[in-house]
JSON list of C-alpha atoms in Angstrom, two decimals:
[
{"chain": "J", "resi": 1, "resn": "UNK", "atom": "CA", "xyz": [100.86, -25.28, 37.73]},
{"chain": "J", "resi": 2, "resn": "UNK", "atom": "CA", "xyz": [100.48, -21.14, 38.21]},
{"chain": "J", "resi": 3, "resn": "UNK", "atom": "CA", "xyz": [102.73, -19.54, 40.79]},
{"chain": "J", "resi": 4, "resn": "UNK", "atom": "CA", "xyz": [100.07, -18.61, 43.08]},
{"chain": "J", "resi": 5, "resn": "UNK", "atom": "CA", "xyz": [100.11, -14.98, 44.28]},
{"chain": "J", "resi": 6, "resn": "UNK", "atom": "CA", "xyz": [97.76, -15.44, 47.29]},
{"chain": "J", "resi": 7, "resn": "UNK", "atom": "CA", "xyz": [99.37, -14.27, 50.60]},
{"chain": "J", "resi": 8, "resn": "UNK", "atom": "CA", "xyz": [97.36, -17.64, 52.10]},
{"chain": "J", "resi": 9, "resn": "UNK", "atom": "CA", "xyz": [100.18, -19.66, 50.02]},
{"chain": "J", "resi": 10, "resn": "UNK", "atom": "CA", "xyz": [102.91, -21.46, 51.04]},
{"chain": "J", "resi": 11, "resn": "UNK", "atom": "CA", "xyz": [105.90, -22.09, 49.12]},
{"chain": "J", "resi": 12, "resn": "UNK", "atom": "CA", "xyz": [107.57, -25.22, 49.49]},
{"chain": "J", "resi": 13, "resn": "UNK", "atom": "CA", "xyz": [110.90, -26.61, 48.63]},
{"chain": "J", "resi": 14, "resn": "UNK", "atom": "CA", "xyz": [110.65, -28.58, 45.54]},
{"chain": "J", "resi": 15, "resn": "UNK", "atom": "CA", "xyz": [113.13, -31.59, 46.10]},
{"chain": "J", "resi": 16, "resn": "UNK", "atom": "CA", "xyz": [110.76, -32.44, 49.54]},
{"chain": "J", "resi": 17, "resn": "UNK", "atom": "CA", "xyz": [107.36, -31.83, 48.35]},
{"chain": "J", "resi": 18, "resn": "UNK", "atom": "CA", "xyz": [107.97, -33.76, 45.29]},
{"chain": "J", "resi": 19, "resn": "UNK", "atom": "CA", "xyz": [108.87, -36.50, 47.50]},
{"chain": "J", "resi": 20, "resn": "UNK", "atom": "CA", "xyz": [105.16, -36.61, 48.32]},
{"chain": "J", "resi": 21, "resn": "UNK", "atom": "CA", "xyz": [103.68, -35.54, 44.91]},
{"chain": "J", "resi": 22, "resn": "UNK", "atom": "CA", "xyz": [103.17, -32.03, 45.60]},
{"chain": "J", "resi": 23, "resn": "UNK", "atom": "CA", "xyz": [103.89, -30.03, 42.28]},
{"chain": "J", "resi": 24, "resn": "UNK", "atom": "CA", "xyz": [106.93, -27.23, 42.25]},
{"chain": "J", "resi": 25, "resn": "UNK", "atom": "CA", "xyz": [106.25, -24.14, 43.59]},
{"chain": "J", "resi": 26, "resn": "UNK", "atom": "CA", "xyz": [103.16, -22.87, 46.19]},
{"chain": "J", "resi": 27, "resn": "UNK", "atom": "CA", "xyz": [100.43, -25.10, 48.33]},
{"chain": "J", "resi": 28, "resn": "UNK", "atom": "CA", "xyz": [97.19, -23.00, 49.41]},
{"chain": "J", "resi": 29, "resn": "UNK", "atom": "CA", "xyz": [96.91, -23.03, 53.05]},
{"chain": "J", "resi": 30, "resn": "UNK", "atom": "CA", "xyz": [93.35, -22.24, 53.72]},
{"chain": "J", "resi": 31, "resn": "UNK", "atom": "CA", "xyz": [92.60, -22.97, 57.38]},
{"chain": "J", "resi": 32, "resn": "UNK", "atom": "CA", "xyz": [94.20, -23.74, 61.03]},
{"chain": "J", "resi": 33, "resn": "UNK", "atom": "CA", "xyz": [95.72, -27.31, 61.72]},
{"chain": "J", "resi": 34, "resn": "UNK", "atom": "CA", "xyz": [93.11, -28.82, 64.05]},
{"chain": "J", "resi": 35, "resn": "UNK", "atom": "CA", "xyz": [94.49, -29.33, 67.40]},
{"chain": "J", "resi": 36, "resn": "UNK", "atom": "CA", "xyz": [93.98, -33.49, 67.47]},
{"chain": "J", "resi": 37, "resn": "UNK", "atom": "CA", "xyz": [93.38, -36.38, 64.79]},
{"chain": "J", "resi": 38, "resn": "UNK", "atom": "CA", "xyz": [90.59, -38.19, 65.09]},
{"chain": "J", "resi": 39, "resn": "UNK", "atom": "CA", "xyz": [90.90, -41.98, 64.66]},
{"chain": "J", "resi": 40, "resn": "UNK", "atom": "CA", "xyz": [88.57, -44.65, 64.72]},
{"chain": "J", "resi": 41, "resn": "UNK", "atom": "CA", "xyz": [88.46, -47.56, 66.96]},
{"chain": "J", "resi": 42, "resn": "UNK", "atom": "CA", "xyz": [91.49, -50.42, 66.97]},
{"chain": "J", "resi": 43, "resn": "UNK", "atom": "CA", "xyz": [90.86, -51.82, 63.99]},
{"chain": "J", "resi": 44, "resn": "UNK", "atom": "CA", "xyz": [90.61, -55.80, 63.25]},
{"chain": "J", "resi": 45, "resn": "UNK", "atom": "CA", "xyz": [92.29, -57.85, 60.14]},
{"chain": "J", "resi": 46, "resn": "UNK", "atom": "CA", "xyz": [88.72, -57.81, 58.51]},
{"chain": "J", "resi": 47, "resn": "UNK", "atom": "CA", "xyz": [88.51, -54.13, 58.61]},
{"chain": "J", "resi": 48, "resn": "UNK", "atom": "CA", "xyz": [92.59, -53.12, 58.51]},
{"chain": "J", "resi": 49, "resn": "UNK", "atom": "CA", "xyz": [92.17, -51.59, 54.76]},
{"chain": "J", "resi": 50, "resn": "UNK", "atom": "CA", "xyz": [88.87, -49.03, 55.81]},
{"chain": "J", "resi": 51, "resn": "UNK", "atom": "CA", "xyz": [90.62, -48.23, 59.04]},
{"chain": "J", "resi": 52, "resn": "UNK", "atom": "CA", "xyz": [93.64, -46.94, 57.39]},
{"chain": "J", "resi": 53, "resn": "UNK", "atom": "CA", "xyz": [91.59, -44.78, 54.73]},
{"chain": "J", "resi": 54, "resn": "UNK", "atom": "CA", "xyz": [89.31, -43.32, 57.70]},
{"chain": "J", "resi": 55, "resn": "UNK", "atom": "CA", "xyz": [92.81, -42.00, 58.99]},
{"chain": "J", "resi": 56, "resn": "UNK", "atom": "CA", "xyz": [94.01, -40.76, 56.05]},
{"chain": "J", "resi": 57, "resn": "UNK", "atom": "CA", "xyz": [90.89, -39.18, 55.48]},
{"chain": "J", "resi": 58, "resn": "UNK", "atom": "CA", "xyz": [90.87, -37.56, 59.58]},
{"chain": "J", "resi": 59, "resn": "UNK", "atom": "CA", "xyz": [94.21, -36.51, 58.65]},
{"chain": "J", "resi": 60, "resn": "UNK", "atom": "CA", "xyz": [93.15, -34.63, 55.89]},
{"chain": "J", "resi": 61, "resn": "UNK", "atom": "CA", "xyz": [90.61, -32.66, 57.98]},
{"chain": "J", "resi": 62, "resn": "UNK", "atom": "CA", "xyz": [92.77, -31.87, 60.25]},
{"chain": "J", "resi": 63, "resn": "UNK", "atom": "CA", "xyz": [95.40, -30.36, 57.80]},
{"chain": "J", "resi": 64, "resn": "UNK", "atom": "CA", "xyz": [95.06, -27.22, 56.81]},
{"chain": "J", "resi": 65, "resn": "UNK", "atom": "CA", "xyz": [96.00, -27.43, 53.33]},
{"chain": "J", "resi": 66, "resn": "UNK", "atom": "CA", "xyz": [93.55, -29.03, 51.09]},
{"chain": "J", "resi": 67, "resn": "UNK", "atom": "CA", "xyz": [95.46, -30.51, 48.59]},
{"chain": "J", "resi": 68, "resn": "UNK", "atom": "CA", "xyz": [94.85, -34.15, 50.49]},
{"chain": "J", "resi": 69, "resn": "UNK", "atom": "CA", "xyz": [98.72, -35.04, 50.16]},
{"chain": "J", "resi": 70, "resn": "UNK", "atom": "CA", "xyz": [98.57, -36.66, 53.77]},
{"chain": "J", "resi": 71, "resn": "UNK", "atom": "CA", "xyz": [96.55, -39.54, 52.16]},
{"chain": "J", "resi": 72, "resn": "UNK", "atom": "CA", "xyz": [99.74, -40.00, 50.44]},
{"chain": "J", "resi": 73, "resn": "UNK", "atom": "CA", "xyz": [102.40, -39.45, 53.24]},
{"chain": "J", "resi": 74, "resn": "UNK", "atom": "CA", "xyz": [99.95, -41.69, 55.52]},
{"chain": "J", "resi": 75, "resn": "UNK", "atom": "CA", "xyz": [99.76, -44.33, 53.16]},
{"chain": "J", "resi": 76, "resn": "UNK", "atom": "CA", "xyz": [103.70, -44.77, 53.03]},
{"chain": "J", "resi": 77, "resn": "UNK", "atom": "CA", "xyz": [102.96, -47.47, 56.13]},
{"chain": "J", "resi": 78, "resn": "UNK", "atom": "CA", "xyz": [101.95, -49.53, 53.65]},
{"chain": "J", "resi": 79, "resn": "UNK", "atom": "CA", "xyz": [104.09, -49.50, 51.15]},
{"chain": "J", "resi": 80, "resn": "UNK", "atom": "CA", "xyz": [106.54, -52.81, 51.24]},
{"chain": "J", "resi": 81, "resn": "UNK", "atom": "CA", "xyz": [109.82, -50.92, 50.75]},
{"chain": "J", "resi": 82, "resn": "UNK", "atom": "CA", "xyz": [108.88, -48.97, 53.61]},
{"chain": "J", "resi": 83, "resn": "UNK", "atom": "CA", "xyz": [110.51, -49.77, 57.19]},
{"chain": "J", "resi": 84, "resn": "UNK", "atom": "CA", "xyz": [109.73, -48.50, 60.95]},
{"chain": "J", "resi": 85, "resn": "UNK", "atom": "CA", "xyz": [113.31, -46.94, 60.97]},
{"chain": "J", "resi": 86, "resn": "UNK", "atom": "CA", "xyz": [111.91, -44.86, 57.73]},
{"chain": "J", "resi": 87, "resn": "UNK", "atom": "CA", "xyz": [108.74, -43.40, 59.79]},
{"chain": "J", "resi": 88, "resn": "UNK", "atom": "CA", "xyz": [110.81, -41.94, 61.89]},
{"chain": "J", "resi": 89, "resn": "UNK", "atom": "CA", "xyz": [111.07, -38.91, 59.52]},
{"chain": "J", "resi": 90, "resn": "UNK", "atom": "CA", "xyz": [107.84, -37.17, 58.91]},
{"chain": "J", "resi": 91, "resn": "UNK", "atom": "CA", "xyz": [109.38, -35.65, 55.44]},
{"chain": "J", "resi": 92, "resn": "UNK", "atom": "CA", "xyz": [108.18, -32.17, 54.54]},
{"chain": "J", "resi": 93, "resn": "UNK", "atom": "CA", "xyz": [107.83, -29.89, 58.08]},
{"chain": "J", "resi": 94, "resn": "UNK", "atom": "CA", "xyz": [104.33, -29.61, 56.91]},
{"chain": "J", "resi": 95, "resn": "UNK", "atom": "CA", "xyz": [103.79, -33.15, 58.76]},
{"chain": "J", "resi": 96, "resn": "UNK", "atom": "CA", "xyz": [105.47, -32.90, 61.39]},
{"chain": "J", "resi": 97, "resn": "UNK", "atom": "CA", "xyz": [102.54, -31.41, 63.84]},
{"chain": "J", "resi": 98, "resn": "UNK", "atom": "CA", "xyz": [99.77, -34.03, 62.07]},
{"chain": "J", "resi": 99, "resn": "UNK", "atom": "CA", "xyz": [102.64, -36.84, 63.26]},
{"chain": "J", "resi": 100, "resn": "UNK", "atom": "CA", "xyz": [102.72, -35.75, 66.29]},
{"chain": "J", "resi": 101, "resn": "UNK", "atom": "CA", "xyz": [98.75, -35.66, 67.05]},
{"chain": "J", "resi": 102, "resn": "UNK", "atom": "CA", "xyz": [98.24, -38.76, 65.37]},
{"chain": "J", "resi": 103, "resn": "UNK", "atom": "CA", "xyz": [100.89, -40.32, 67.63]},
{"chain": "J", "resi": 104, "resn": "UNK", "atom": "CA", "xyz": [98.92, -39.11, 70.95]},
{"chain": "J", "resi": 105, "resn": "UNK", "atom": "CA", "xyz": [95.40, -40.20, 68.93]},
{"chain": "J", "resi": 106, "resn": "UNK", "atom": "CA", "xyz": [96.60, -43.29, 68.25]},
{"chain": "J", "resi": 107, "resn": "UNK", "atom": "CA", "xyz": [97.98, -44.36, 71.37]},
{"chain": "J", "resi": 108, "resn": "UNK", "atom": "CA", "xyz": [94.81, -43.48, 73.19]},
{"chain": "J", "resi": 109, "resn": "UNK", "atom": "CA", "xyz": [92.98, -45.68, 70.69]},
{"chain": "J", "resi": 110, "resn": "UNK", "atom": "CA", "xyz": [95.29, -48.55, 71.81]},
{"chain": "J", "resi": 111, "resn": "UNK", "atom": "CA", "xyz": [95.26, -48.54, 75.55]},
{"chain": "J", "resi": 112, "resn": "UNK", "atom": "CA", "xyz": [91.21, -48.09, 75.19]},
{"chain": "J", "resi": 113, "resn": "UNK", "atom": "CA", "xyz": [90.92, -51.25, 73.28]},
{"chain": "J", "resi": 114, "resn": "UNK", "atom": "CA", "xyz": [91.86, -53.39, 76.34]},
{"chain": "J", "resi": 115, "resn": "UNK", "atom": "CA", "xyz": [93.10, -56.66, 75.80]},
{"chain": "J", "resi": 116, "resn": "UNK", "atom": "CA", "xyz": [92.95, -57.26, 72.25]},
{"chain": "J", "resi": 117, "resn": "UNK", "atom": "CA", "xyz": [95.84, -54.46, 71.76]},
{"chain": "J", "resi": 118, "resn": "UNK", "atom": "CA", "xyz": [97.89, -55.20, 75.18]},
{"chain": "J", "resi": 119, "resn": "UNK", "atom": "CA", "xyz": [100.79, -57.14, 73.86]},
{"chain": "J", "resi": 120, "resn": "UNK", "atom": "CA", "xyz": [100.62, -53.91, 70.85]},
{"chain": "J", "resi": 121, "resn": "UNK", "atom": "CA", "xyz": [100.74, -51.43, 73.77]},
{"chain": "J", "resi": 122, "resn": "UNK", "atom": "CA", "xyz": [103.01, -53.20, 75.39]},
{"chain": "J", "resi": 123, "resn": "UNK", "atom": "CA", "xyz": [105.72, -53.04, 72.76]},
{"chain": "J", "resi": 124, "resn": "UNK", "atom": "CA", "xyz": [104.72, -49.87, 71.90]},
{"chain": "J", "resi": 125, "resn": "UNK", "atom": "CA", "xyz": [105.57, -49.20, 75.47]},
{"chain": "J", "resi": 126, "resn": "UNK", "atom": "CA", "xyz": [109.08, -50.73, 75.23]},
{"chain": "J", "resi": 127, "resn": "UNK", "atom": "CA", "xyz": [110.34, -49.19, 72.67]},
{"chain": "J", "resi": 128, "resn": "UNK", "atom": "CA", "xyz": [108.94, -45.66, 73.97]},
{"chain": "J", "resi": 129, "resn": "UNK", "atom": "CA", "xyz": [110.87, -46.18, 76.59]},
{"chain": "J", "resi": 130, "resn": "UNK", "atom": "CA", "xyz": [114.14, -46.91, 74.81]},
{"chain": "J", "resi": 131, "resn": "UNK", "atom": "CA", "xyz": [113.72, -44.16, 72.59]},
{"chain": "J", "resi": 132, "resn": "UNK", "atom": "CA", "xyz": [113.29, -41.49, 75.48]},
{"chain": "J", "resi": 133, "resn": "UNK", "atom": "CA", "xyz": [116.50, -42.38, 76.46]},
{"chain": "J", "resi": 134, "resn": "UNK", "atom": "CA", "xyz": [117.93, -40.09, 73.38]},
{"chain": "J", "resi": 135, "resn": "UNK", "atom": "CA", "xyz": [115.13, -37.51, 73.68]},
{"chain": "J", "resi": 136, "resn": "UNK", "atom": "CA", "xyz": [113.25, -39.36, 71.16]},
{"chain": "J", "resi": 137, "resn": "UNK", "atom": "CA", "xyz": [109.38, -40.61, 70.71]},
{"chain": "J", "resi": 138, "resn": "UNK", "atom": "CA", "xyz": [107.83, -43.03, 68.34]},
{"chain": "J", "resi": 139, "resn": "UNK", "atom": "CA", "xyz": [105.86, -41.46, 65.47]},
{"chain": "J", "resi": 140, "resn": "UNK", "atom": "CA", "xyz": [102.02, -41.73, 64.38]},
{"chain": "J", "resi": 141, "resn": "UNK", "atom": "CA", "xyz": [102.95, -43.49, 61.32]},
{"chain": "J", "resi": 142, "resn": "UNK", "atom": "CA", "xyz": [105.59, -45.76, 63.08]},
{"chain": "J", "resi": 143, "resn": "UNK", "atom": "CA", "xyz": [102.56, -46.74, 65.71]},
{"chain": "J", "resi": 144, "resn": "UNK", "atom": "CA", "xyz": [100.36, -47.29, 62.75]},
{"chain": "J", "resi": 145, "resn": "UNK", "atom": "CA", "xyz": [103.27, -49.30, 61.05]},
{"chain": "J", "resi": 146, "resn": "UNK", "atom": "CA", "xyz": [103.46, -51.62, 64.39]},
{"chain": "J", "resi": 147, "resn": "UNK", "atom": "CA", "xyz": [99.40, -51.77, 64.41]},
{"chain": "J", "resi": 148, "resn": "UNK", "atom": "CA", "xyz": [99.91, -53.02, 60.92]},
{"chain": "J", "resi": 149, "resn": "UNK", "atom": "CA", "xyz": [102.52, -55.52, 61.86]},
{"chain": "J", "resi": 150, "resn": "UNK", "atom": "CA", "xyz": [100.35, -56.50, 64.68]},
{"chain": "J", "resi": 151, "resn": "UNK", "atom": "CA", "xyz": [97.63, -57.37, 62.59]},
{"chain": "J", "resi": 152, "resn": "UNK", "atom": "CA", "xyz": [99.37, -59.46, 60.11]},
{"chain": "J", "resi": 153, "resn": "UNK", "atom": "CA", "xyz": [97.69, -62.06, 58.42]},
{"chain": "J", "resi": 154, "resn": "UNK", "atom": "CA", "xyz": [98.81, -65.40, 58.34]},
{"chain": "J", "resi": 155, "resn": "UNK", "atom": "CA", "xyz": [98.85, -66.21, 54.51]},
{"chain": "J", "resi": 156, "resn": "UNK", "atom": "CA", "xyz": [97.62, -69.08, 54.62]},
{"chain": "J", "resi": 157, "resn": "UNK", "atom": "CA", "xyz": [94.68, -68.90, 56.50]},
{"chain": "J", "resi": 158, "resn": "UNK", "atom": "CA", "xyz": [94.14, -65.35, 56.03]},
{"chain": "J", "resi": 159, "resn": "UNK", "atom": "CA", "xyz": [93.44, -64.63, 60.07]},
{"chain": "J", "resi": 160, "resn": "UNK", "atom": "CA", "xyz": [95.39, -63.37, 62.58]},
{"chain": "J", "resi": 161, "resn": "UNK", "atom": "CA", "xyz": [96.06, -65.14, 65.75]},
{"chain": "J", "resi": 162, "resn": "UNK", "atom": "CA", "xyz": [97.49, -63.87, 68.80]},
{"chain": "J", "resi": 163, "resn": "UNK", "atom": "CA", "xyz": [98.58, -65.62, 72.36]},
{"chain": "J", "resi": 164, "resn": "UNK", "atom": "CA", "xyz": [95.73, -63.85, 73.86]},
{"chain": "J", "resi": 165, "resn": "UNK", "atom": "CA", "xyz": [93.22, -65.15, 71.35]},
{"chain": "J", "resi": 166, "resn": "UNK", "atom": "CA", "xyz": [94.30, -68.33, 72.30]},
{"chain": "J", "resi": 167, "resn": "UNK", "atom": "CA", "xyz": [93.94, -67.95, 75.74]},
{"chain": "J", "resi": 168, "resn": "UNK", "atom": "CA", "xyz": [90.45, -66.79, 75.28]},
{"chain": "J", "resi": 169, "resn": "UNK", "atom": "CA", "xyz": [89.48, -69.96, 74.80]},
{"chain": "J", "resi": 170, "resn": "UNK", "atom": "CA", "xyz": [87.42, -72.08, 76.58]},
{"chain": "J", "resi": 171, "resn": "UNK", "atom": "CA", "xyz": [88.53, -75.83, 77.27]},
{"chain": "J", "resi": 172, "resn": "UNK", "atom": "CA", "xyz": [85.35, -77.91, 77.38]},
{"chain": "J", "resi": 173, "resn": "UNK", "atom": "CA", "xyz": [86.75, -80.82, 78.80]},
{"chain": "J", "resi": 174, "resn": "UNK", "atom": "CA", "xyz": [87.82, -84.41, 78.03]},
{"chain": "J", "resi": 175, "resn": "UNK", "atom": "CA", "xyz": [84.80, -86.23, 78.16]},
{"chain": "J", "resi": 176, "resn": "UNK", "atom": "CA", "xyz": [82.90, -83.61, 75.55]},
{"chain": "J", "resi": 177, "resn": "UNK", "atom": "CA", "xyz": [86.37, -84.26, 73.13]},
{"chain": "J", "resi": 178, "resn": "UNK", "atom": "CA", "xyz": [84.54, -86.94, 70.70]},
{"chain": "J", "resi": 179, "resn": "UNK", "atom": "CA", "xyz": [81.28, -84.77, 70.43]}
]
């Protein structure tokens, strides 16, 4: 890649932007971080994979480089060799804003889904708590990592089933058992 000259370039330190794919030497920076990440609604275990792509993609517009390497620091979540304890570092500093908004975005998308996310929010809740005790805060991608626990699919079956789906459910009664 050419050393770019451009005063609206970066440079980064090699060892942590390869971490993430981004080649040796400068990334343009063309345009303010946004002040928020949009995400979409709480997602379900039919629509898990699009959900996570519409986030990588709103944290893409809300970066202001345009090389689209958040896709690919996002995306980590997913990757099996990949724990919550990991998320806790947003690698390169040029995350570490877009981890932050995404942790605020995605929380509000939680406590607005009601009760199919309460059990989520409140272990989200928990271990805010916990970690506030040593002036810390849970991540975007560690929230997104426990909305992906969350929504684990039971092999199996292939659905997801919660207490409160269960509780949802309506009893017809004994005499309507044999119909």
């Amino acid at each position: 890649y050419p050393q770019p000259t451009h005063p609206g370039y970066i440079p980064l330190p090699s060892a942590s932007a390869s971490q993430y794919g981004i080649p040796p030497g400068m990334t343009p920076v063309t345009r303010k971080e946004k002040e928020s990440v949009d995400v979409p609604a709480f997602p379900s275990v039919g629509n898990l994979d699009s959900w996570t792509v519409q986030v990588a993609q709103s944290l893409c517009h809300a970066s202001p480089y345009q090389d689209m390497q958040e896709m690919l620091w996002f995306n980590e979540i997913r990757q099996p060799h990949v724990d919550f304890v990991r998320l806790a570092d947003h690698g390169h500093f040029r995350f570490a804003g877009l981890d932050f908004k995404l942790s605020k975005a995605l929380l509000s998308m939680i406590k607005g889904a009601g009760g199919k996310a309460s059990s989520l929010l409140h272990k989200i809740s928990e271990r805010n708590l916990l970690l506030a005790k040593t002036n810390q805060m849970l991540t975007g991608r560690q929230i997104a990592w426990l909305i992906y626990d969350y929504l684990k699919a039971d092999p199996d079956t292939s659905e997801a089933t919660s207490i409160l789906h269960l509780m949802q459910l309506t009893y017809p009664g004994d005499d309507k058992a044999e119909q």
